[in-house]
Amino acid sequence: MSHVDDLHEALDWLRAQSSVLDSWGQRLAATLRSGGRLLAAGNGGSAAEAQHLTAELVGRFDGDRQPFSAIALHADTSAITAIGNDYGYDDVFARQVVAHARPGDIVMLLSTSGRSPNVVRAAEAARRAGAVCWAMTGRAPNPLASLVDEALCVPAEPATAQEAHLVAVHVLCGAFEQALALLERRAS
């Protein structure tokens, strides 16, 4: 039951961060509605969480709406293997950020350690591209959190942080949907 207790603490911490996720949802809605895109990446389970986020935006989270541009960088296996082979694994996300990110786009990076060289380099590339960069990580301080515009650093062990990241993804999607609905009402 220790893991359940740890998760409960992490979720209590996440509840206190609701204003961050609400702000992110508003910014994401404005960006995507105006033709911008979200680029997301992570490794292992964090890749699954990042891909879950992009699927919710291209598909739907709650209710029917238009699809939005959201790309999971780790899901393009040909790009990953070609870049990894030709430039090294540390550059698999950064090179794609350089290719796809435009000023004002959003790059979301997930890492339970916040130390993976490939996500750290992606954050550096996002900054150079003029993209907004957010991260969901485990405990702070960590190199990724120090490089991004805003970070949500769950103070928990990696497995618990990753589980909290999934909840944060769903809270973010809910905030996005609410903000999008408000923007649509204002526009009509």
Short mmCIF file of C-alpha atoms in Angstrom, two decimals:
data_model
loop_
_atom_site.label_atom_id
_atom_site.label_comp_id
_atom_site.label_asym_id
_atom_site.label_seq_id
_atom_site.Cartn_x
_atom_site.Cartn_y
_atom_site.Cartn_z
CA MET A 1 0.00 0.00 0.00
CA SER A 2 3.00 2.32 0.22
CA HIS A 3 2.79 3.01 -3.52
CA VAL A 4 -0.89 3.97 -3.22
CA ASP A 5 -0.01 6.32 -0.35
CA ASP A 6 2.77 7.87 -2.44
CA LEU A 7 0.37 8.33 -5.34
CA HIS A 8 -2.18 9.95 -3.05
CA GLU A 9 0.46 12.48 -1.92
CA ALA A 10 1.47 13.16 -5.52
CA LEU A 11 -2.14 13.75 -6.52
CA ASP A 12 -2.63 16.13 -3.59
CA TRP A 13 0.44 18.03 -4.81
CA LEU A 14 -0.94 18.00 -8.36
CA ARG A 15 -4.28 19.39 -7.15
CA ALA A 16 -2.38 22.37 -5.76
CA GLN A 17 -0.88 22.93 -9.23
CA SER A 18 -4.25 23.22 -10.97
CA SER A 19 -3.65 26.89 -11.84
CA VAL A 20 -0.54 25.90 -13.86
CA LEU A 21 -2.49 23.30 -15.83
CA ASP A 22 -5.37 25.73 -16.34
CA SER A 23 -2.95 28.35 -17.68
CA TRP A 24 -1.34 25.78 -19.96
CA GLY A 25 -4.78 24.73 -21.24
CA GLN A 26 -5.64 28.34 -22.08
CA ARG A 27 -2.34 28.91 -23.88
CA LEU A 28 -2.63 25.60 -25.73
CA ALA A 29 -6.18 26.39 -26.89
CA ALA A 30 -5.17 29.83 -28.17
CA THR A 31 -2.08 28.44 -29.91
CA LEU A 32 -3.76 25.48 -31.60
CA ARG A 33 -6.90 27.42 -32.55
CA SER A 34 -4.73 30.02 -34.31
CA GLY A 35 -2.96 27.36 -36.39
CA GLY A 36 0.00 26.58 -34.15
CA ARG A 37 1.03 23.10 -33.16
CA LEU A 38 2.09 21.05 -30.18
CA LEU A 39 5.20 18.88 -30.40
CA ALA A 40 5.58 16.32 -27.61
CA ALA A 41 8.23 13.79 -26.68
CA GLY A 42 9.51 11.53 -23.96
CA ASN A 43 11.24 8.20 -23.44
CA GLY A 44 9.64 4.90 -22.40
CA GLY A 45 6.55 5.46 -20.28
CA SER A 46 6.93 9.22 -20.69
CA ALA A 47 6.72 8.68 -24.45
CA ALA A 48 3.43 6.89 -23.89
CA GLU A 49 2.12 9.84 -21.84
CA ALA A 50 3.27 12.34 -24.49
CA GLN A 51 1.62 10.30 -27.23
CA HIS A 52 -1.54 10.07 -25.13
CA LEU A 53 -1.61 13.88 -25.04
CA THR A 54 -1.22 14.25 -28.80
CA ALA A 55 -3.90 11.62 -29.42
CA GLU A 56 -6.36 13.55 -27.24
CA LEU A 57 -5.72 16.72 -29.27
CA VAL A 58 -5.82 15.18 -32.74
CA GLY A 59 -8.74 12.95 -31.76
CA ARG A 60 -10.86 14.18 -28.91
CA PHE A 61 -10.88 14.27 -25.16
CA ASP A 62 -14.45 15.19 -24.26
CA GLY A 63 -17.02 15.83 -26.94
CA ASP A 64 -16.74 16.30 -30.66
CA ARG A 65 -14.60 19.11 -32.07
CA GLN A 66 -12.15 19.77 -34.87
CA PRO A 67 -8.76 18.03 -34.76
CA PHE A 68 -5.69 20.05 -33.85
CA SER A 69 -2.04 19.74 -34.86
CA ALA A 70 -0.19 17.71 -32.24
CA ILE A 71 2.80 15.53 -33.08
CA ALA A 72 4.47 12.90 -30.90
CA LEU A 73 8.10 13.15 -32.01
CA HIS A 74 9.06 9.71 -30.71
CA ALA A 75 6.30 8.05 -32.78
CA ASP A 76 8.08 8.57 -36.11
CA THR A 77 10.26 5.47 -36.02
CA SER A 78 11.94 6.21 -39.36
CA ALA A 79 13.00 9.67 -38.21
CA ILE A 80 14.10 8.35 -34.80
CA THR A 81 16.23 5.57 -36.29
CA ALA A 82 17.69 7.70 -39.09
CA ILE A 83 18.57 10.59 -36.77
CA GLY A 84 19.85 8.22 -34.10
CA ASN A 85 22.03 6.45 -36.63
CA ASP A 86 23.35 9.56 -38.35
CA TYR A 87 23.56 12.06 -35.46
CA GLY A 88 23.25 10.04 -32.25
CA TYR A 89 20.33 9.30 -29.95
CA ASP A 90 20.83 12.50 -27.97
CA ASP A 91 19.61 14.46 -31.03
CA VAL A 92 16.53 12.41 -32.01
CA PHE A 93 14.07 14.98 -30.64
CA ALA A 94 16.10 18.18 -31.08
CA ARG A 95 16.51 17.65 -34.80
CA GLN A 96 12.74 17.17 -35.18
CA VAL A 97 12.06 20.28 -33.10
CA VAL A 98 14.33 22.24 -35.44
CA ALA A 99 12.42 20.82 -38.42
CA HIS A 100 8.88 21.31 -37.13
CA ALA A 101 8.72 24.03 -34.46
CA ARG A 102 7.78 27.56 -35.42
CA PRO A 103 7.81 30.61 -33.19
CA GLY A 104 4.88 30.42 -30.80
CA ASP A 105 4.36 26.66 -31.15
CA ILE A 106 4.43 24.63 -27.95
CA VAL A 107 6.90 21.85 -27.16
CA MET A 108 5.90 19.54 -24.27
CA LEU A 109 8.63 17.29 -22.90
CA LEU A 110 8.02 14.55 -20.37
CA SER A 111 10.76 12.93 -18.31
CA THR A 112 10.56 11.41 -14.85
CA SER A 113 14.25 12.18 -14.25
CA GLY A 114 14.47 15.44 -16.17
CA ARG A 115 17.98 14.38 -17.10
CA SER A 116 17.64 12.50 -20.40
CA PRO A 117 20.01 14.15 -22.87
CA ASN A 118 17.57 13.84 -25.78
CA VAL A 119 14.78 15.78 -24.02
CA VAL A 120 17.26 18.33 -22.64
CA ARG A 121 18.54 18.97 -26.16
CA ALA A 122 14.96 19.21 -27.43
CA ALA A 123 14.30 21.95 -24.86
CA GLU A 124 17.39 23.82 -26.07
CA ALA A 125 16.19 23.48 -29.67
CA ALA A 126 12.71 24.72 -28.73
CA ARG A 127 14.21 27.84 -27.19
CA ARG A 128 16.27 28.52 -30.33
CA ALA A 129 13.15 28.01 -32.50
CA GLY A 130 11.15 30.54 -30.50
CA ALA A 131 8.69 27.90 -29.31
CA VAL A 132 7.15 27.86 -25.86
CA CYS A 133 8.55 24.89 -23.96
CA TRP A 134 6.89 23.10 -21.04
CA ALA A 135 7.98 20.01 -19.15
CA MET A 136 6.49 17.45 -16.83
CA THR A 137 9.22 15.87 -14.74
CA GLY A 138 9.85 14.13 -11.48
CA ARG A 139 11.62 15.80 -8.61
CA ALA A 140 13.26 19.18 -9.04
CA PRO A 141 15.84 20.42 -9.47
CA ASN A 142 16.73 18.80 -12.77
CA PRO A 143 18.33 20.03 -16.01
CA LEU A 144 15.12 19.89 -18.07
CA ALA A 145 13.11 21.96 -15.60
CA SER A 146 15.81 24.63 -15.58
CA LEU A 147 15.68 25.01 -19.39
CA VAL A 148 11.95 25.26 -20.09
CA ASP A 149 9.54 28.16 -19.79
CA GLU A 150 7.47 26.30 -17.20
CA ALA A 151 7.78 22.92 -15.53
CA LEU A 152 5.50 20.74 -13.48
CA CYS A 153 7.95 18.76 -11.29
CA VAL A 154 6.13 16.05 -9.36
CA PRO A 155 7.94 15.45 -6.05
CA ALA A 156 7.76 11.65 -6.18
CA GLU A 157 9.61 8.53 -7.23
CA PRO A 158 9.68 7.91 -11.01
CA ALA A 159 6.73 5.45 -11.23
CA THR A 160 4.52 7.69 -9.11
CA ALA A 161 5.59 10.81 -11.01
CA GLN A 162 4.72 9.09 -14.27
CA GLU A 163 1.27 8.14 -13.00
CA ALA A 164 0.73 11.73 -11.89
CA HIS A 165 1.80 12.87 -15.36
CA LEU A 166 -1.09 10.91 -16.88
CA VAL A 167 -3.52 12.64 -14.52
CA ALA A 168 -1.89 15.98 -15.40
CA VAL A 169 -2.33 15.21 -19.12
CA HIS A 170 -6.04 14.63 -18.56
CA VAL A 171 -6.39 17.78 -16.44
CA LEU A 172 -4.56 19.73 -19.15
CA CYS A 173 -6.89 18.32 -21.82
CA GLY A 174 -9.91 19.30 -19.74
CA ALA A 175 -8.56 22.83 -19.31
CA PHE A 176 -7.82 22.96 -23.05
CA GLU A 177 -11.39 21.91 -23.92
CA GLN A 178 -12.88 24.51 -21.54
CA ALA A 179 -10.65 27.29 -22.88
CA LEU A 180 -11.40 26.27 -26.46
CA ALA A 181 -15.16 26.38 -25.81
CA LEU A 182 -14.79 29.87 -24.34
CA LEU A 183 -12.78 31.06 -27.36
CA GLU A 184 -15.40 29.60 -29.72
CA ARG A 185 -18.23 31.36 -27.87
CA ARG A 186 -16.39 34.67 -27.99
CA ALA A 187 -15.75 34.27 -31.72
CA SER A 188 -19.40 33.60 -32.59
#
